[in-house]
Coordinates of C-alpha atoms in Angstrom, one line a residue:
M1 CA 2.4 -186.4 -37.0
T2 CA 2.3 -190.1 -36.4
A3 CA 5.7 -191.8 -36.6
K4 CA 6.2 -194.2 -39.5
L5 CA 8.0 -197.3 -38.2
N6 CA 10.4 -199.4 -40.2
Q7 CA 10.3 -203.2 -40.0
Q8 CA 12.9 -203.4 -37.3
Q9 CA 10.9 -201.0 -35.2
L10 CA 7.7 -202.9 -35.9
D11 CA 9.3 -206.2 -34.8
S12 CA 10.5 -204.5 -31.6
L13 CA 7.0 -203.1 -31.0
A14 CA 5.5 -206.6 -31.4
A15 CA 8.0 -208.0 -28.9
D16 CA 7.2 -205.3 -26.3
L17 CA 3.4 -205.9 -26.6
D18 CA 3.8 -209.7 -26.7
A19 CA 5.7 -209.3 -23.4
I20 CA 2.6 -207.6 -21.8
R21 CA 0.3 -210.3 -23.2
D22 CA 2.5 -213.2 -21.9
S23 CA 2.8 -211.6 -18.5
V24 CA -1.0 -211.3 -18.1
R25 CA -1.6 -214.8 -19.5
A26 CA 0.8 -216.2 -16.9
D27 CA -1.1 -214.5 -14.1
L28 CA -4.6 -215.6 -15.1
G29 CA -6.4 -217.5 -12.3
E30 CA -8.9 -217.5 -9.5
R31 CA -9.0 -213.7 -9.4
D32 CA -10.3 -213.5 -13.0
A33 CA -12.7 -216.4 -12.5
K34 CA -14.2 -214.7 -9.3
Y35 CA -14.5 -211.4 -11.3
I36 CA -16.6 -212.8 -14.2
R37 CA -18.7 -214.9 -11.9
R38 CA -19.4 -211.8 -9.7
I39 CA -20.4 -209.8 -12.8
I40 CA -22.7 -212.7 -13.9
R41 CA -24.4 -212.6 -10.5
L42 CA -24.8 -208.9 -10.8
H43 CA -26.4 -209.2 -14.2
R44 CA -28.8 -211.8 -13.0
G45 CA -29.8 -209.8 -9.9
L46 CA -30.4 -206.7 -12.0
E47 CA -32.5 -208.6 -14.6
I48 CA -34.6 -210.4 -12.0
G49 CA -35.1 -207.1 -10.1
G50 CA -36.1 -205.3 -13.2
R51 CA -38.6 -208.0 -14.3
V52 CA -40.1 -208.2 -10.8
M53 CA -40.5 -204.5 -10.4
M54 CA -41.9 -203.9 -13.9
P55 CA -45.5 -204.9 -13.3
F56 CA -45.6 -202.3 -10.5
G57 CA -44.5 -199.7 -12.9
F58 CA -47.8 -197.8 -12.5
I59 CA -46.0 -196.2 -9.6
P60 CA -43.6 -193.8 -11.5
P61 CA -40.5 -194.2 -9.2
V62 CA -40.9 -198.0 -9.4
F63 CA -41.2 -197.8 -13.2
A64 CA -38.0 -195.7 -13.4
A65 CA -36.2 -198.2 -11.1
A66 CA -37.4 -201.2 -13.1
V67 CA -36.3 -199.7 -16.5
A68 CA -32.9 -198.7 -15.1
S69 CA -32.4 -202.2 -13.5
L70 CA -33.3 -204.1 -16.7
G71 CA -31.5 -201.7 -18.9
L72 CA -28.3 -202.1 -16.8
A73 CA -28.7 -205.8 -16.9
K74 CA -28.9 -205.8 -20.7
I75 CA -25.8 -203.5 -21.0
I76 CA -23.7 -205.7 -18.6
E77 CA -24.7 -208.9 -20.3
N78 CA -23.9 -207.6 -23.8
M79 CA -20.8 -205.6 -23.0
E80 CA -18.9 -207.1 -20.0
I81 CA -20.1 -210.7 -20.4
G82 CA -21.3 -211.6 -23.9
H83 CA -18.8 -209.6 -26.0
N84 CA -15.8 -210.5 -23.8
V85 CA -16.7 -214.2 -23.5
M86 CA -17.2 -214.6 -27.2
H87 CA -13.6 -213.2 -27.7
G88 CA -12.4 -216.3 -25.8
Q89 CA -11.3 -214.2 -22.7
Y90 CA -12.5 -217.0 -20.4
D91 CA -12.0 -220.1 -22.4
W92 CA -9.1 -221.1 -20.2
M93 CA -11.6 -221.7 -17.3
N94 CA -13.1 -224.6 -19.2
D95 CA -16.5 -223.6 -17.9
P96 CA -19.1 -224.7 -20.5
S97 CA -21.3 -221.6 -19.8
L98 CA -18.3 -219.3 -20.7
Q99 CA -17.0 -220.9 -23.8
S100 CA -16.5 -218.5 -26.8
Q101 CA -17.8 -220.9 -29.4
T102 CA -21.1 -221.8 -27.7
Y103 CA -22.1 -218.7 -25.8
E104 CA -25.3 -217.1 -26.9
W105 CA -26.0 -213.6 -25.8
D106 CA -29.2 -211.5 -25.0
T107 CA -29.4 -209.5 -28.2
V108 CA -30.8 -209.9 -31.7
C109 CA -27.4 -210.7 -33.4
T110 CA -26.6 -214.4 -33.3
S111 CA -23.3 -215.3 -31.7
E112 CA -22.2 -217.1 -34.9
S113 CA -22.8 -213.9 -37.0
W114 CA -21.0 -211.8 -34.4
R115 CA -18.0 -214.0 -34.4
Q116 CA -17.8 -213.7 -38.2
T117 CA -18.4 -210.0 -38.6
H118 CA -16.7 -208.7 -35.4
N119 CA -14.2 -211.2 -34.1
F120 CA -12.8 -212.1 -37.5
E121 CA -13.6 -209.3 -40.0
H122 CA -13.3 -206.3 -37.7
H123 CA -10.4 -207.4 -35.5
T124 CA -8.4 -208.7 -38.5
Y125 CA -9.0 -205.7 -40.7
T126 CA -9.5 -202.9 -38.2
N127 CA -10.2 -199.6 -40.0
V128 CA -9.0 -200.9 -43.3
I129 CA -11.2 -199.2 -45.8
G130 CA -12.9 -201.7 -48.1
K131 CA -12.2 -204.6 -45.6
D132 CA -13.6 -203.5 -42.2
R133 CA -17.3 -203.1 -42.7
D134 CA -17.7 -201.9 -39.1
Y135 CA -16.1 -198.6 -40.2
G136 CA -19.3 -196.7 -40.8
Y137 CA -21.5 -199.8 -40.8
A138 CA -22.1 -199.2 -44.5
L139 CA -24.4 -196.3 -43.5
L140 CA -22.0 -193.5 -42.6
R141 CA -19.3 -191.7 -44.5
L142 CA -16.5 -191.0 -42.1
S143 CA -13.5 -190.4 -44.4
D144 CA -12.4 -189.2 -47.8
D145 CA -12.1 -192.8 -48.9
S146 CA -15.8 -192.8 -49.8
K147 CA -17.0 -190.6 -52.5
W148 CA -19.6 -188.1 -51.4
H149 CA -23.2 -188.3 -52.8
P150 CA -26.3 -186.3 -51.9
G151 CA -27.6 -189.1 -49.6
H152 CA -24.7 -188.4 -47.3
S153 CA -26.2 -185.1 -46.4
L154 CA -28.8 -187.0 -44.4
Q155 CA -26.4 -189.3 -42.6
F156 CA -27.0 -187.7 -39.2
I157 CA -30.5 -189.2 -39.5
N158 CA -29.0 -192.5 -40.3
Y159 CA -26.8 -192.2 -37.3
I160 CA -29.7 -191.5 -35.0
L161 CA -31.7 -194.4 -36.4
L162 CA -28.6 -196.7 -36.0
T163 CA -28.2 -195.8 -32.4
V164 CA -31.9 -196.1 -31.5
F165 CA -32.2 -199.6 -33.2
F166 CA -28.6 -200.6 -32.7
Q167 CA -29.1 -204.2 -31.8
W168 CA -31.1 -204.7 -35.0
G169 CA -28.5 -202.9 -37.1
V170 CA -25.8 -205.2 -35.6
G171 CA -28.0 -208.2 -36.2
L172 CA -28.4 -207.3 -39.9
H173 CA -24.7 -206.4 -40.4
E174 CA -23.8 -209.7 -42.1
L175 CA -26.5 -209.1 -44.7
E176 CA -24.0 -206.9 -46.5
S177 CA -26.8 -204.5 -47.7
E178 CA -24.3 -202.3 -49.6
R179 CA -23.3 -205.3 -51.8
I180 CA -27.0 -206.1 -52.4
R181 CA -27.6 -202.5 -53.5
R182 CA -24.7 -202.8 -55.9
R183 CA -26.2 -206.1 -57.1
E184 CA -23.0 -208.0 -56.4
I185 CA -25.1 -210.5 -54.4
G186 CA -28.8 -211.3 -53.9
L187 CA -31.0 -212.1 -51.0
T188 CA -30.8 -215.7 -52.0
D189 CA -27.1 -215.7 -51.2
K190 CA -28.0 -214.7 -47.6
R191 CA -30.8 -217.3 -47.1
D192 CA -29.0 -219.1 -44.3
F193 CA -28.1 -215.9 -42.5
L194 CA -31.6 -214.5 -42.8
K195 CA -33.1 -217.7 -41.3
G196 CA -30.8 -217.4 -38.3
F197 CA -31.5 -213.7 -38.0
F198 CA -35.3 -214.0 -38.0
R199 CA -35.2 -217.0 -35.7
K200 CA -33.0 -215.2 -33.1
G201 CA -34.7 -211.8 -33.6
G202 CA -38.1 -213.3 -33.3
R203 CA -37.2 -214.9 -30.0
Q204 CA -35.8 -211.7 -28.6
A205 CA -38.9 -209.7 -29.8
F206 CA -41.3 -212.3 -28.4
K207 CA -39.6 -212.4 -25.0
D208 CA -39.6 -208.6 -24.4
Y209 CA -42.7 -207.5 -26.4
V210 CA -45.1 -210.5 -26.1
F211 CA -44.2 -213.0 -23.4
F212 CA -43.5 -210.7 -20.4
P213 CA -46.3 -208.3 -21.2
L214 CA -48.8 -211.2 -21.6
I215 CA -48.0 -212.9 -18.2
T216 CA -48.6 -209.5 -16.6
F217 CA -51.7 -208.9 -18.7
P218 CA -53.5 -206.3 -16.5
V219 CA -50.5 -204.0 -16.7
A220 CA -49.2 -205.3 -20.1
P221 CA -48.9 -201.8 -21.6
I222 CA -46.7 -200.7 -18.7
V223 CA -44.4 -203.8 -19.0
L224 CA -44.2 -203.4 -22.8
A225 CA -43.2 -199.7 -22.4
G226 CA -40.7 -200.6 -19.8
N227 CA -39.1 -203.3 -21.9
I228 CA -38.9 -201.0 -24.9
S229 CA -37.3 -198.3 -22.7
A230 CA -34.7 -200.8 -21.3
N231 CA -33.8 -201.9 -24.8
L232 CA -33.5 -198.3 -25.9
I233 CA -31.1 -197.5 -23.0
R234 CA -29.0 -200.5 -24.0
N235 CA -28.9 -199.5 -27.7
L236 CA -28.0 -195.8 -27.0
W237 CA -25.2 -196.7 -24.6
T238 CA -23.6 -199.5 -26.5
S239 CA -23.6 -197.7 -29.8
T240 CA -22.1 -194.6 -28.2
V241 CA -19.4 -196.6 -26.5
I242 CA -18.5 -198.4 -29.7
F243 CA -18.5 -195.2 -31.8
C244 CA -16.2 -193.5 -29.2
G245 CA -13.8 -196.4 -29.6
H246 CA -13.5 -196.2 -33.4
F247 CA -14.7 -193.0 -35.0
T248 CA -13.1 -190.2 -33.0
E249 CA -11.2 -187.4 -34.8
D250 CA -7.8 -188.9 -34.2
A251 CA -8.7 -192.5 -35.1
E252 CA -6.7 -193.4 -38.3
T253 CA -7.7 -195.4 -41.3
F254 CA -5.7 -197.7 -43.6
S255 CA -5.6 -198.8 -47.2
E256 CA -5.8 -202.4 -48.4
A257 CA -2.4 -201.9 -50.0
S258 CA -0.9 -201.1 -46.5
I259 CA -1.7 -204.5 -45.1
E260 CA -0.3 -206.7 -47.9
N261 CA 2.1 -209.2 -46.3
E262 CA 1.4 -207.6 -43.0
S263 CA 3.7 -208.5 -40.1
R264 CA 2.5 -209.0 -36.5
G265 CA 4.2 -205.7 -35.6
H266 CA 2.3 -203.8 -38.3
W267 CA -1.0 -205.4 -37.1
Y268 CA -0.2 -204.1 -33.6
Y269 CA 0.7 -200.7 -35.1
R270 CA -2.7 -200.5 -36.9
Q271 CA -4.6 -201.4 -33.7
L272 CA -2.9 -198.7 -31.7
L273 CA -3.5 -196.0 -34.3
G274 CA -7.1 -197.0 -35.3
S275 CA -8.5 -197.1 -31.8
S276 CA -9.6 -194.6 -29.1
N277 CA -10.0 -194.7 -25.3
F278 CA -12.0 -192.6 -22.9
T279 CA -11.6 -192.0 -19.2
G280 CA -14.1 -192.6 -16.5
S281 CA -14.9 -194.3 -13.2
K282 CA -14.7 -198.0 -12.4
W283 CA -18.4 -198.3 -13.3
V284 CA -18.0 -196.5 -16.6
H285 CA -15.4 -199.1 -17.5
I286 CA -17.6 -202.0 -16.4
L287 CA -20.7 -200.8 -18.2
S288 CA -18.6 -200.2 -21.3
G289 CA -17.3 -203.8 -21.2
H290 CA -14.0 -202.1 -20.6
L291 CA -14.2 -200.8 -24.2
S292 CA -13.3 -197.5 -22.6
H293 CA -9.9 -199.1 -23.2
Q294 CA -10.5 -199.8 -26.9
I295 CA -6.8 -199.5 -27.7
E296 CA -6.0 -202.3 -25.2
H297 CA -8.9 -204.4 -26.5
H298 CA -7.8 -204.2 -30.1
V299 CA -4.3 -205.1 -29.2
F300 CA -5.3 -207.9 -26.7
P301 CA -8.9 -209.0 -27.6
D302 CA -8.5 -212.4 -25.9
L303 CA -7.3 -211.1 -22.5
P304 CA -9.9 -210.6 -19.8
A305 CA -11.1 -207.0 -20.3
H306 CA -11.1 -206.1 -16.6
R307 CA -7.3 -206.3 -16.8
Y308 CA -7.1 -203.4 -19.4
P309 CA -6.9 -200.6 -16.9
E310 CA -3.9 -202.2 -15.2
I311 CA -1.9 -202.6 -18.5
A312 CA -3.0 -199.3 -20.1
P313 CA -0.1 -197.4 -18.6
Q314 CA 2.3 -199.9 -20.1
V315 CA 0.7 -199.7 -23.5
E316 CA 0.7 -195.9 -23.3
A317 CA 4.4 -196.0 -22.5
I318 CA 5.1 -198.2 -25.5
C319 CA 3.2 -195.7 -27.7
H320 CA 5.4 -192.9 -26.5
K321 CA 8.5 -195.0 -26.9
Y322 CA 7.8 -195.3 -30.6
G323 CA 6.3 -191.9 -31.2
L324 CA 2.7 -193.1 -31.6
N325 CA -0.4 -191.2 -30.6
Y326 CA -2.2 -192.8 -27.6
N327 CA -5.7 -191.5 -28.4
T328 CA -7.5 -190.9 -25.1
G329 CA -9.7 -188.2 -23.5
S330 CA -12.8 -187.7 -21.5
F331 CA -16.0 -189.5 -22.6
G332 CA -17.6 -186.2 -23.5
S333 CA -14.7 -184.9 -25.5
Q334 CA -14.3 -188.1 -27.5
Y335 CA -18.0 -188.3 -28.2
R336 CA -18.0 -184.6 -29.5
T337 CA -15.3 -185.5 -32.0
V338 CA -17.4 -188.5 -33.2
L339 CA -20.4 -186.2 -33.8
K340 CA -18.1 -183.7 -35.5
R341 CA -16.8 -186.4 -37.8
I342 CA -20.3 -187.6 -38.8
A343 CA -21.4 -184.0 -39.4
H344 CA -18.3 -182.9 -41.4
F345 CA -18.3 -185.9 -43.7
S346 CA -22.0 -185.4 -44.5
L347 CA -21.0 -182.2 -46.4
P348 CA -19.7 -182.1 -50.0
D349 CA -15.9 -182.1 -50.0
R350 CA -15.6 -178.6 -51.4
L351 CA -17.9 -177.1 -48.8
R352 CA -16.3 -179.1 -46.0
L353 CA -12.8 -178.0 -46.8
K354 CA -13.9 -174.4 -47.3
L355 CA -15.4 -174.4 -43.9
G356 CA -12.2 -175.9 -42.5
G357 CA -13.7 -179.3 -42.0
M358 CA -11.6 -182.3 -40.9
T359 CA -9.8 -184.6 -43.2
A360 CA -9.4 -188.3 -42.3
K361 CA -6.0 -189.4 -41.1
Q362 CA -4.7 -192.4 -43.0
A363 CA -1.5 -194.1 -41.9

C-alpha cells in the first residue's frame, strides 16, 4: 500500500529531490556537451549509412542493414535528441541547434504541438484523469475512471493501430478528437493546428515516400519499402517505450480534486507514483532516450537524460525513505503488465472483476 504523505513530509520530499537537481545542475559542463554532440554524430552517421545502402537493397543482407541503420537513426533522433532537447535539457549550452524553443525533429508531430501537449499538459498533469490526455491517448481505457462501453472490447485493435502508426497518432494528438466527437469543439476550432499538421506531415511523407524513392528511380520500390520499414521500427519501439513508462500495472492515477492547490512536494509525489522504469543495457537506455528511467525523467524533465542512471539510486533511496513504491522491472515484465492492463480494461467491469482482473490504483 502506497504511503500517504502529510504536508510536512511532502515538503521534505521536495527538499530531498531539489537537492539532487541542484547537484546535477551545478555539475553540468563539457562532459554533457560532448555526450549530446557524440549522439548527434552517431545519428547522422546512421542516417547517411541507411540512405546510401538503401538503393542496394535488392541484396537482402544490405536491405536488412539499411533498414536497421535508418530505423536506429530515427529512434535516436526522436528519443535521445529531439525529445530531450525540446525539454530544455541542453539550453544551457547556448547552441542554436540545441535550443528547446526552435528545435524541429524528424517526425510528423510539430515541435510546437509537442511542447504544448507533452511538455506542458502531460508533465504538468501526469496521470491526472481528465487533464492528462496522454493517459490512453483518448483511444484506450486503462482505468475505472472511464465508463466501459462496447467499443472498448476492441481496444486491443486500437492499441495495435496506435503502435503501428504512432508518429501520426502523436501528430494528431492536439486535435482533441474526443472533444470533437462530443461536439464540444469543431474542426474549425483546430484550423491553425491542422494547417501545421498537414504541412509538417506532408513534408515527412514526401521525404520518405516520394523524394528518396524518386532519386533512386530504378530501385524506387525497394527504397520505398525500406523507408516504410524504418518508420515502422521507430513507431513500434517508441510507442512501446512510452507505454512501459506510463501504463504498467503499478502506475497510479490521480483525480483532479487531488491536485487542487498542489504543492511542489505533491507534484513530485505524483511523478514518482505515476511513472515506471525498466532495466536494460547502456544501449537500451540510449535507444529509449533514457525513458527507461521514466521516474527520473518525470521528476527532472529538464536535466540531461544521460544523467538519469547515475541519480536513479538516489531517487530510489528517497522513495524507500518515504515508503513510496519505486516501480521498476525488466523490459519484458513491464511490457507484459501494459498488455495485461489494456486487455483487462477492455472487458465489462462485472466480467473483469469476476475473472479477477486488475483495478486501477489511484493515489
